[in-house]
Structures are given as C-alpha cells and as structure tokens.
C-alpha cells in the first residue's frame, strides 16, 4: 500500500479498526482475531487503532498478545478519557486521569510508547487546553509520539492545536455521514492535521451485508446508541439508496465495501492531495482482505462527485446516534 502521513508517522492509506474484535458488535473469538491481526500486517495494513474503552482494556491486551512480537511493523493508536464505570460510559479528561490511563494502556499493550494517543471524547467539565496539556507532557516524556482528538468540533481543534500540534482528528465520516465536510476537513487541512474517518462503511450498512436492528444480537451498538438508522422502517428506506451504488460497483468490478472506501481514500483536499486515512473495523478475515482491495479502485473526480450525490445526509433517514448520544458529541457543534 502507498503511505500517508499523520504528523511524524507514516501509515498505510487504510488502517484497521480493532474495536469489534472485543467490543460493540457481539461475540468474537480470540484465535480468529489473532490470526486476523497477523494477516492484516502481512496484507499491508500498518496502522492499528484501539482504545481504553474497547472491551475494558481487553482489546489492547489482544493486540499485545497477537502482534507485540511484530511491534516494529505497525503504527499503534489508542485513546483515553472514555471508559466504562459501573457498566456506563464515562468521560474524564482530567490530566491525572489521562496519565493513569496512558500508563495502564502501555502495560496492556506491552509497549514502551504509543505512536498516536487520542483524547477519545471531550470532557465538558475540563477545558480542552488542560487535557491537551497533559497529553503534551506525555509526548515530552516519550510515552506517546503524537496527539489526536476524537469527535470534536473544529473550534475545539483550533484551541487544542494552540497548546500542542494535533496530528489527527478521528470522527465518523462516510457516504452516509458527511458532517466533517461542513468545517472539520477544511480546518484539518489548514492546520496540517490528518483526518481519520471511523465507521467509513457505515457500521456495515455500506457493504450491503448489514441487517436491521431487530435481527442483531445483544451487545451490538446498532441495537442501542447507533440504532436510529437501523430501525426497521429507516433501514428499509435507506437500503434503497444502495441500489445505484451497487450498479456503480458492478461497473467497476468491485464490492460495495471497496467502493465506499475508495470514495474516502480518493477524496482530494483543496491542494489536490489525498490525505484521509479511514480505519474500517472488522472481526472477519475475509472482510479485512476485501477492504484492502479498495486501494486498487480508481476514482475520477467525476465519479467521486457522482457517488457523493447518490448518498448523503439529506437523503438518509435517521441520525447516526441516539438523541442522548448526539447531545454530548462536541463534533455536532459544527452543524451550527
């Protein structure tokens, strides 16, 4: 795979989101996940994304168990401030919490340094300058290399970047979730911050393989906080939007997943450079290999524009998260 930059880091243009191997999408099995992680490195993925929150640290432990012996072959990203407390998601961006969580992640990951460390969510009770100041101290101490933010607004990014260079912003972005186009992509380009789209396949919807919420297993986030677009009526109506995309995929001789990923990978900024680094997550080896094939899908400016017109927020039924989740997302401030 070609390479792209995240601050001082150099990564493949498609990374691997590791969450679903331990969290968010129902059961998975460790032997398959270990095989998947090793085969992903063999295929050419060299950017692995995890977090304190995923499986209560189990996902970080899984990565260490699977590929710590290949640590020089991948760029490692993890996240702090969002975790589960008494079974409920909790955000704590205080400097002392960030330090404790980083130390714990380093132990679970069995590594001396985390290449890219994100503030997973903005703590509304802690100024972003304080949280980033704590992350900057960890950079000085050599415990992390680069600082990232997740699901923040463009204003928060500017404030954070005034304290320390922010190498990456991670937020949801795909054909059916276009919020970053309002402000964030432009601000990232202005500041030299790499944008890292998560859920670039719309939580499997854009692959054509997803099911409505009522058919999913307990523990799947599409039955809870990410439910609105997977409710029966919304899912049926949204599925109609896939039909013209399927025609394009047939013409290009690629899968729907590869089409959706290629749309992101080939998005140019105002200078004509392709800088986005999506991190599709999966716990299936076949899907991991399929996603890597998106690199070979050629996209002209005309095709990119055509795909953008076939599916976007104004056509999609349902918000990306439940009402309660949307209210606490700092990124949603960019709507206003």
GROMACS .gro file of C-alpha atoms in nm:
model
  336
    1UNK     CA    1   0.000   0.000   0.000
    2UNK     CA    2   0.107   0.361  -0.059
    3UNK     CA    3   0.180   0.570   0.251
    4UNK     CA    4   0.022   0.873   0.415
    5UNK     CA    5   0.138   1.099   0.696
    6UNK     CA    6  -0.003   1.154   1.044
    7UNK     CA    7   0.229   1.408   1.199
    8UNK     CA    8   0.568   1.240   1.212
    9UNK     CA    9   0.412   0.899   1.149
   10UNK     CA   10   0.386   0.722   0.814
   11UNK     CA   11   0.096   0.482   0.765
   12UNK     CA   12  -0.096   0.281   0.506
   13UNK     CA   13  -0.388   0.470   0.345
   14UNK     CA   14  -0.633   0.230   0.509
   15UNK     CA   15  -0.590   0.137   0.874
   16UNK     CA   16  -0.752  -0.136   1.081
   17UNK     CA   17  -1.007  -0.052   1.348
   18UNK     CA   18  -0.973  -0.322   1.613
   19UNK     CA   19  -1.275  -0.243   1.834
   20UNK     CA   20  -1.512  -0.509   1.701
   21UNK     CA   21  -1.273  -0.787   1.800
   22UNK     CA   22  -1.355  -0.712   2.165
   23UNK     CA   23  -1.640  -0.464   2.183
   24UNK     CA   24  -1.953  -0.324   2.025
   25UNK     CA   25  -2.059  -0.587   1.772
   26UNK     CA   26  -2.140  -0.900   1.967
   27UNK     CA   27  -1.925  -1.208   2.026
   28UNK     CA   28  -1.590  -1.270   1.861
   29UNK     CA   29  -1.326  -1.534   1.916
   30UNK     CA   30  -0.967  -1.470   2.017
   31UNK     CA   31  -0.792  -1.723   1.788
   32UNK     CA   32  -0.957  -1.572   1.479
   33UNK     CA   33  -0.873  -1.219   1.594
   34UNK     CA   34  -0.508  -1.312   1.650
   35UNK     CA   35  -0.494  -1.465   1.302
   36UNK     CA   36  -0.667  -1.159   1.154
   37UNK     CA   37  -0.421  -0.914   1.311
   38UNK     CA   38  -0.121  -1.105   1.181
   39UNK     CA   39  -0.267  -1.149   0.833
   40UNK     CA   40  -0.354  -0.778   0.825
   41UNK     CA   41   0.013  -0.692   0.874
   42UNK     CA   42   0.102  -0.941   0.601
   43UNK     CA   43  -0.150  -0.782   0.362
   44UNK     CA   44  -0.006  -0.434   0.416
   45UNK     CA   45  -0.205  -0.273   0.696
   46UNK     CA   46   0.037  -0.096   0.929
   47UNK     CA   47  -0.195   0.129   1.132
   48UNK     CA   48  -0.386  -0.038   1.419
   49UNK     CA   49  -0.649   0.152   1.618
   50UNK     CA   50  -0.767   0.059   1.967
   51UNK     CA   51  -0.877   0.234   2.290
   52UNK     CA   52  -0.904   0.205   2.667
   53UNK     CA   53  -1.282   0.176   2.624
   54UNK     CA   54  -1.281  -0.125   2.392
   55UNK     CA   55  -1.364  -0.428   2.600
   56UNK     CA   56  -1.247  -0.251   2.914
   57UNK     CA   57  -0.886  -0.279   2.800
   58UNK     CA   58  -0.925  -0.631   2.658
   59UNK     CA   59  -0.874  -0.505   2.304
   60UNK     CA   60  -0.537  -0.357   2.392
   61UNK     CA   61  -0.440  -0.686   2.557
   62UNK     CA   62  -0.547  -0.873   2.245
   63UNK     CA   63  -0.323  -0.661   2.022
   64UNK     CA   64  -0.027  -0.726   2.251
   65UNK     CA   65  -0.093  -1.098   2.255
   66UNK     CA   66  -0.133  -1.114   1.879
   67UNK     CA   67   0.140  -0.890   1.740
   68UNK     CA   68   0.367  -0.747   2.008
   69UNK     CA   69   0.645  -0.958   1.853
   70UNK     CA   70   0.592  -0.754   1.533
   71UNK     CA   71   0.582  -0.412   1.704
   72UNK     CA   72   0.820  -0.254   1.454
   73UNK     CA   73   0.578  -0.332   1.169
   74UNK     CA   74   0.284  -0.112   1.271
   75UNK     CA   75   0.186   0.231   1.396
   76UNK     CA   76  -0.018   0.194   1.713
   77UNK     CA   77  -0.306   0.424   1.807
   78UNK     CA   78  -0.503   0.415   2.129
   79UNK     CA   79  -0.732   0.651   2.320
   80UNK     CA   80  -0.803   0.781   2.669
   81UNK     CA   81  -1.069   0.968   2.869
   82UNK     CA   82  -1.364   0.748   2.768
   83UNK     CA   83  -1.412   0.432   2.972
   84UNK     CA   84  -1.675   0.216   3.136
   85UNK     CA   85  -1.756   0.278   3.502
   86UNK     CA   86  -2.018   0.068   3.676
   87UNK     CA   87  -2.129  -0.050   3.334
   88UNK     CA   88  -2.183   0.301   3.197
   89UNK     CA   89  -1.968   0.505   2.955
   90UNK     CA   90  -1.781   0.775   3.147
   91UNK     CA   91  -1.575   1.070   3.019
   92UNK     CA   92  -1.291   1.204   3.232
   93UNK     CA   93  -1.040   1.433   3.063
   94UNK     CA   94  -0.858   1.549   3.377
   95UNK     CA   95  -0.478   1.543   3.345
   96UNK     CA   96  -0.438   1.294   3.629
   97UNK     CA   97  -0.685   1.053   3.465
   98UNK     CA   98  -0.517   1.084   3.125
   99UNK     CA   99  -0.180   0.998   3.281
  100UNK     CA  100  -0.315   0.697   3.470
  101UNK     CA  101  -0.493   0.564   3.162
  102UNK     CA  102  -0.185   0.606   2.945
  103UNK     CA  103   0.028   0.411   3.194
  104UNK     CA  104  -0.235   0.136   3.204
  105UNK     CA  105  -0.256   0.121   2.824
  106UNK     CA  106   0.122   0.096   2.791
  107UNK     CA  107   0.116  -0.206   3.022
  108UNK     CA  108  -0.173  -0.374   2.842
  109UNK     CA  109  -0.019  -0.310   2.502
  110UNK     CA  110   0.320  -0.426   2.630
  111UNK     CA  111   0.497  -0.141   2.456
  112UNK     CA  112   0.722   0.146   2.562
  113UNK     CA  113   0.543   0.406   2.351
  114UNK     CA  114   0.202   0.462   2.190
  115UNK     CA  115   0.253   0.622   1.850
  116UNK     CA  116  -0.076   0.814   1.836
  117UNK     CA  117  -0.279   0.879   2.151
  118UNK     CA  118  -0.624   1.032   2.120
  119UNK     CA  119  -0.849   1.209   2.364
  120UNK     CA  120  -1.142   0.979   2.290
  121UNK     CA  121  -1.412   1.230   2.385
  122UNK     CA  122  -1.408   1.589   2.506
  123UNK     CA  123  -1.485   1.620   2.876
  124UNK     CA  124  -1.730   1.914   2.902
  125UNK     CA  125  -1.607   1.978   3.256
  126UNK     CA  126  -1.240   2.010   3.163
  127UNK     CA  127  -1.103   2.276   2.926
  128UNK     CA  128  -0.950   2.114   2.618
  129UNK     CA  129  -0.632   2.309   2.688
  130UNK     CA  130  -0.584   2.119   3.015
  131UNK     CA  131  -0.642   1.778   2.858
  132UNK     CA  132  -0.405   1.851   2.569
  133UNK     CA  133  -0.150   1.992   2.812
  134UNK     CA  134  -0.144   1.654   2.986
  135UNK     CA  135  -0.101   1.478   2.653
  136UNK     CA  136   0.181   1.717   2.564
  137UNK     CA  137   0.359   1.619   2.886
  138UNK     CA  138   0.334   1.253   2.782
  139UNK     CA  139   0.496   1.345   2.450
  140UNK     CA  140   0.783   1.515   2.633
  141UNK     CA  141   0.828   1.204   2.846
  142UNK     CA  142   0.843   0.980   2.538
  143UNK     CA  143   0.535   0.779   2.633
  144UNK     CA  144   0.339   0.889   2.326
  145UNK     CA  145   0.461   1.025   1.993
  146UNK     CA  146   0.165   1.218   1.853
  147UNK     CA  147  -0.160   1.361   1.991
  148UNK     CA  148  -0.506   1.305   1.843
  149UNK     CA  149  -0.863   1.409   1.920
  150UNK     CA  150  -1.184   1.218   1.853
  151UNK     CA  151  -1.535   1.351   1.781
  152UNK     CA  152  -1.450   1.716   1.847
  153UNK     CA  153  -1.568   2.034   1.680
  154UNK     CA  154  -1.346   2.247   1.459
  155UNK     CA  155  -1.336   2.517   1.729
  156UNK     CA  156  -1.211   2.264   1.984
  157UNK     CA  157  -0.944   2.150   1.738
  158UNK     CA  158  -0.820   2.508   1.696
  159UNK     CA  159  -0.799   2.560   2.074
  160UNK     CA  160  -0.621   2.228   2.122
  161UNK     CA  161  -0.375   2.297   1.842
  162UNK     CA  162  -0.274   2.624   2.010
  163UNK     CA  163  -0.140   2.417   2.300
  164UNK     CA  164   0.031   2.140   2.101
  165UNK     CA  165   0.023   2.022   1.742
  166UNK     CA  166  -0.270   1.789   1.689
  167UNK     CA  167  -0.160   1.521   1.445
  168UNK     CA  168  -0.501   1.361   1.386
  169UNK     CA  169  -0.872   1.407   1.433
  170UNK     CA  170  -1.084   1.094   1.429
  171UNK     CA  171  -1.457   1.123   1.362
  172UNK     CA  172  -1.728   0.937   1.176
  173UNK     CA  173  -1.722   1.002   0.802
  174UNK     CA  174  -1.864   0.805   0.511
  175UNK     CA  175  -2.100   0.834   0.218
  176UNK     CA  176  -2.393   0.848   0.460
  177UNK     CA  177  -2.232   1.063   0.733
  178UNK     CA  178  -2.094   1.390   0.595
  179UNK     CA  179  -2.072   1.622   0.897
  180UNK     CA  180  -1.691   1.671   0.865
  181UNK     CA  181  -1.746   1.834   0.524
  182UNK     CA  182  -1.911   2.134   0.691
  183UNK     CA  183  -1.599   2.260   0.870
  184UNK     CA  184  -1.365   1.994   1.003
  185UNK     CA  185  -1.197   1.882   0.680
  186UNK     CA  186  -1.109   2.241   0.592
  187UNK     CA  187  -0.971   2.316   0.937
  188UNK     CA  188  -0.766   1.996   0.936
  189UNK     CA  189  -0.612   2.097   0.603
  190UNK     CA  190  -0.539   2.446   0.732
  191UNK     CA  191  -0.365   2.316   1.047
  192UNK     CA  192  -0.190   2.019   0.888
  193UNK     CA  193  -0.395   1.772   1.090
  194UNK     CA  194  -0.473   1.436   0.930
  195UNK     CA  195  -0.839   1.337   0.933
  196UNK     CA  196  -0.903   0.972   1.025
  197UNK     CA  197  -1.258   0.856   0.938
  198UNK     CA  198  -1.402   0.588   1.160
  199UNK     CA  199  -1.707   0.381   1.060
  200UNK     CA  200  -1.623   0.452   0.692
  201UNK     CA  201  -1.853   0.164   0.597
  202UNK     CA  202  -2.148   0.297   0.797
  203UNK     CA  203  -2.130   0.021   1.059
  204UNK     CA  204  -2.151  -0.236   0.778
  205UNK     CA  205  -2.451  -0.071   0.609
  206UNK     CA  206  -2.247   0.047   0.309
  207UNK     CA  207  -2.127  -0.308   0.244
  208UNK     CA  208  -2.481  -0.429   0.171
  209UNK     CA  209  -2.437  -0.701   0.434
  210UNK     CA  210  -2.598  -0.531   0.734
  211UNK     CA  211  -2.928  -0.625   0.898
  212UNK     CA  212  -3.189  -0.413   1.070
  213UNK     CA  213  -3.162  -0.367   1.448
  214UNK     CA  214  -3.428  -0.624   1.540
  215UNK     CA  215  -3.220  -0.902   1.383
  216UNK     CA  216  -2.894  -0.817   1.557
  217UNK     CA  217  -2.754  -0.977   1.871
  218UNK     CA  218  -2.744  -0.825   2.219
  219UNK     CA  219  -2.433  -0.618   2.275
  220UNK     CA  220  -2.434  -0.481   1.921
  221UNK     CA  221  -2.419  -0.100   1.927
  222UNK     CA  222  -2.657  -0.089   1.631
  223UNK     CA  223  -2.932  -0.204   1.870
  224UNK     CA  224  -2.861   0.079   2.115
  225UNK     CA  225  -2.672   0.407   2.074
  226UNK     CA  226  -2.627   0.367   1.695
  227UNK     CA  227  -2.981   0.238   1.640
  228UNK     CA  228  -3.172   0.518   1.456
  229UNK     CA  229  -3.060   0.430   1.102
  230UNK     CA  230  -3.106   0.057   1.169
  231UNK     CA  231  -3.466   0.076   1.288
  232UNK     CA  232  -3.692  -0.131   1.060
  233UNK     CA  233  -3.853   0.150   0.858
  234UNK     CA  234  -3.539   0.364   0.837
  235UNK     CA  235  -3.327   0.064   0.740
  236UNK     CA  236  -3.565  -0.032   0.458
  237UNK     CA  237  -3.576   0.320   0.318
  238UNK     CA  238  -3.201   0.370   0.350
  239UNK     CA  239  -3.139   0.040   0.175
  240UNK     CA  240  -3.298   0.184  -0.139
  241UNK     CA  241  -3.003   0.426  -0.156
  242UNK     CA  242  -2.767   0.132  -0.204
  243UNK     CA  243  -2.917   0.026  -0.537
  244UNK     CA  244  -2.748   0.290  -0.758
  245UNK     CA  245  -2.423   0.231  -0.568
  246UNK     CA  246  -2.447  -0.139  -0.648
  247UNK     CA  247  -2.470  -0.051  -1.019
  248UNK     CA  248  -2.152   0.157  -0.997
  249UNK     CA  249  -1.974  -0.122  -0.808
  250UNK     CA  250  -2.069  -0.371  -1.081
  251UNK     CA  251  -1.934  -0.138  -1.348
  252UNK     CA  252  -1.604  -0.105  -1.160
  253UNK     CA  253  -1.590  -0.477  -1.078
  254UNK     CA  254  -1.554  -0.412  -0.706
  255UNK     CA  255  -1.761  -0.475  -0.395
  256UNK     CA  256  -1.983  -0.216  -0.227
  257UNK     CA  257  -1.737  -0.201   0.063
  258UNK     CA  258  -1.448  -0.133  -0.171
  259UNK     CA  259  -1.649   0.136  -0.349
  260UNK     CA  260  -1.735   0.315  -0.023
  261UNK     CA  261  -1.375   0.300   0.099
  262UNK     CA  262  -1.233   0.410  -0.236
  263UNK     CA  263  -1.463   0.713  -0.223
  264UNK     CA  264  -1.291   0.817   0.102
  265UNK     CA  265  -0.935   0.719   0.014
  266UNK     CA  266  -0.951   0.921  -0.309
  267UNK     CA  267  -1.105   1.239  -0.164
  268UNK     CA  268  -0.869   1.527  -0.252
  269UNK     CA  269  -0.818   1.832  -0.036
  270UNK     CA  270  -0.805   2.184  -0.178
  271UNK     CA  271  -0.447   2.126  -0.288
  272UNK     CA  272  -0.545   1.810  -0.473
  273UNK     CA  273  -0.370   1.584  -0.219
  274UNK     CA  274  -0.524   1.263  -0.089
  275UNK     CA  275  -0.466   1.262   0.286
  276UNK     CA  276  -0.756   1.083   0.459
  277UNK     CA  277  -0.681   0.757   0.643
  278UNK     CA  278  -1.002   0.559   0.708
  279UNK     CA  279  -0.996   0.280   0.967
  280UNK     CA  280  -1.266   0.025   0.880
  281UNK     CA  281  -1.313  -0.219   1.163
  282UNK     CA  282  -1.387  -0.587   1.130
  283UNK     CA  283  -1.353  -0.919   1.311
  284UNK     CA  284  -1.373  -1.117   0.985
  285UNK     CA  285  -1.057  -1.208   0.796
  286UNK     CA  286  -1.234  -1.210   0.459
  287UNK     CA  287  -1.370  -0.860   0.515
  288UNK     CA  288  -1.027  -0.732   0.618
  289UNK     CA  289  -0.880  -0.858   0.292
  290UNK     CA  290  -1.174  -0.723   0.092
  291UNK     CA  291  -1.132  -0.376   0.245
  292UNK     CA  292  -0.764  -0.368   0.150
  293UNK     CA  293  -0.871  -0.413  -0.213
  294UNK     CA  294  -1.023  -0.065  -0.212
  295UNK     CA  295  -0.675   0.073  -0.280
  296UNK     CA  296  -0.694  -0.068  -0.632
  297UNK     CA  297  -1.026   0.101  -0.722
  298UNK     CA  298  -0.968   0.402  -0.948
  299UNK     CA  299  -1.183   0.710  -0.886
  300UNK     CA  300  -1.210   1.007  -1.122
  301UNK     CA  301  -1.326   1.347  -0.990
  302UNK     CA  302  -1.649   1.298  -1.183
  303UNK     CA  303  -1.713   0.959  -1.021
  304UNK     CA  304  -1.639   1.095  -0.675
  305UNK     CA  305  -1.893   1.372  -0.730
  306UNK     CA  306  -2.148   1.126  -0.870
  307UNK     CA  307  -2.119   0.899  -0.567
  308UNK     CA  308  -2.145   1.198  -0.336
  309UNK     CA  309  -2.477   1.289  -0.498
  310UNK     CA  310  -2.618   0.936  -0.472
  311UNK     CA  311  -2.592   0.921  -0.093
  312UNK     CA  312  -2.556   1.195   0.165
  313UNK     CA  313  -2.708   1.313   0.494
  314UNK     CA  314  -3.009   1.482   0.338
  315UNK     CA  315  -3.118   1.153   0.182
  316UNK     CA  316  -3.052   0.926   0.481
  317UNK     CA  317  -3.328   0.852   0.732
  318UNK     CA  318  -3.226   0.873   1.099
  319UNK     CA  319  -2.939   1.030   1.291
  320UNK     CA  320  -2.610   0.846   1.327
  321UNK     CA  321  -2.655   0.816   1.704
  322UNK     CA  322  -2.943   0.822   1.950
  323UNK     CA  323  -3.068   1.161   2.068
  324UNK     CA  324  -2.885   1.130   2.400
  325UNK     CA  325  -2.557   1.047   2.231
  326UNK     CA  326  -2.589   1.334   1.984
  327UNK     CA  327  -2.636   1.585   2.267
  328UNK     CA  328  -2.299   1.503   2.423
  329UNK     CA  329  -2.097   1.494   2.098
  330UNK     CA  330  -1.876   1.802   2.069
  331UNK     CA  331  -1.845   1.734   1.695
  332UNK     CA  332  -2.213   1.814   1.647
  333UNK     CA  333  -2.140   2.179   1.726
  334UNK     CA  334  -2.008   2.205   1.369
  335UNK     CA  335  -2.368   2.182   1.248
  336UNK     CA  336  -2.425   2.535   1.375
   0.00000   0.00000   0.00000
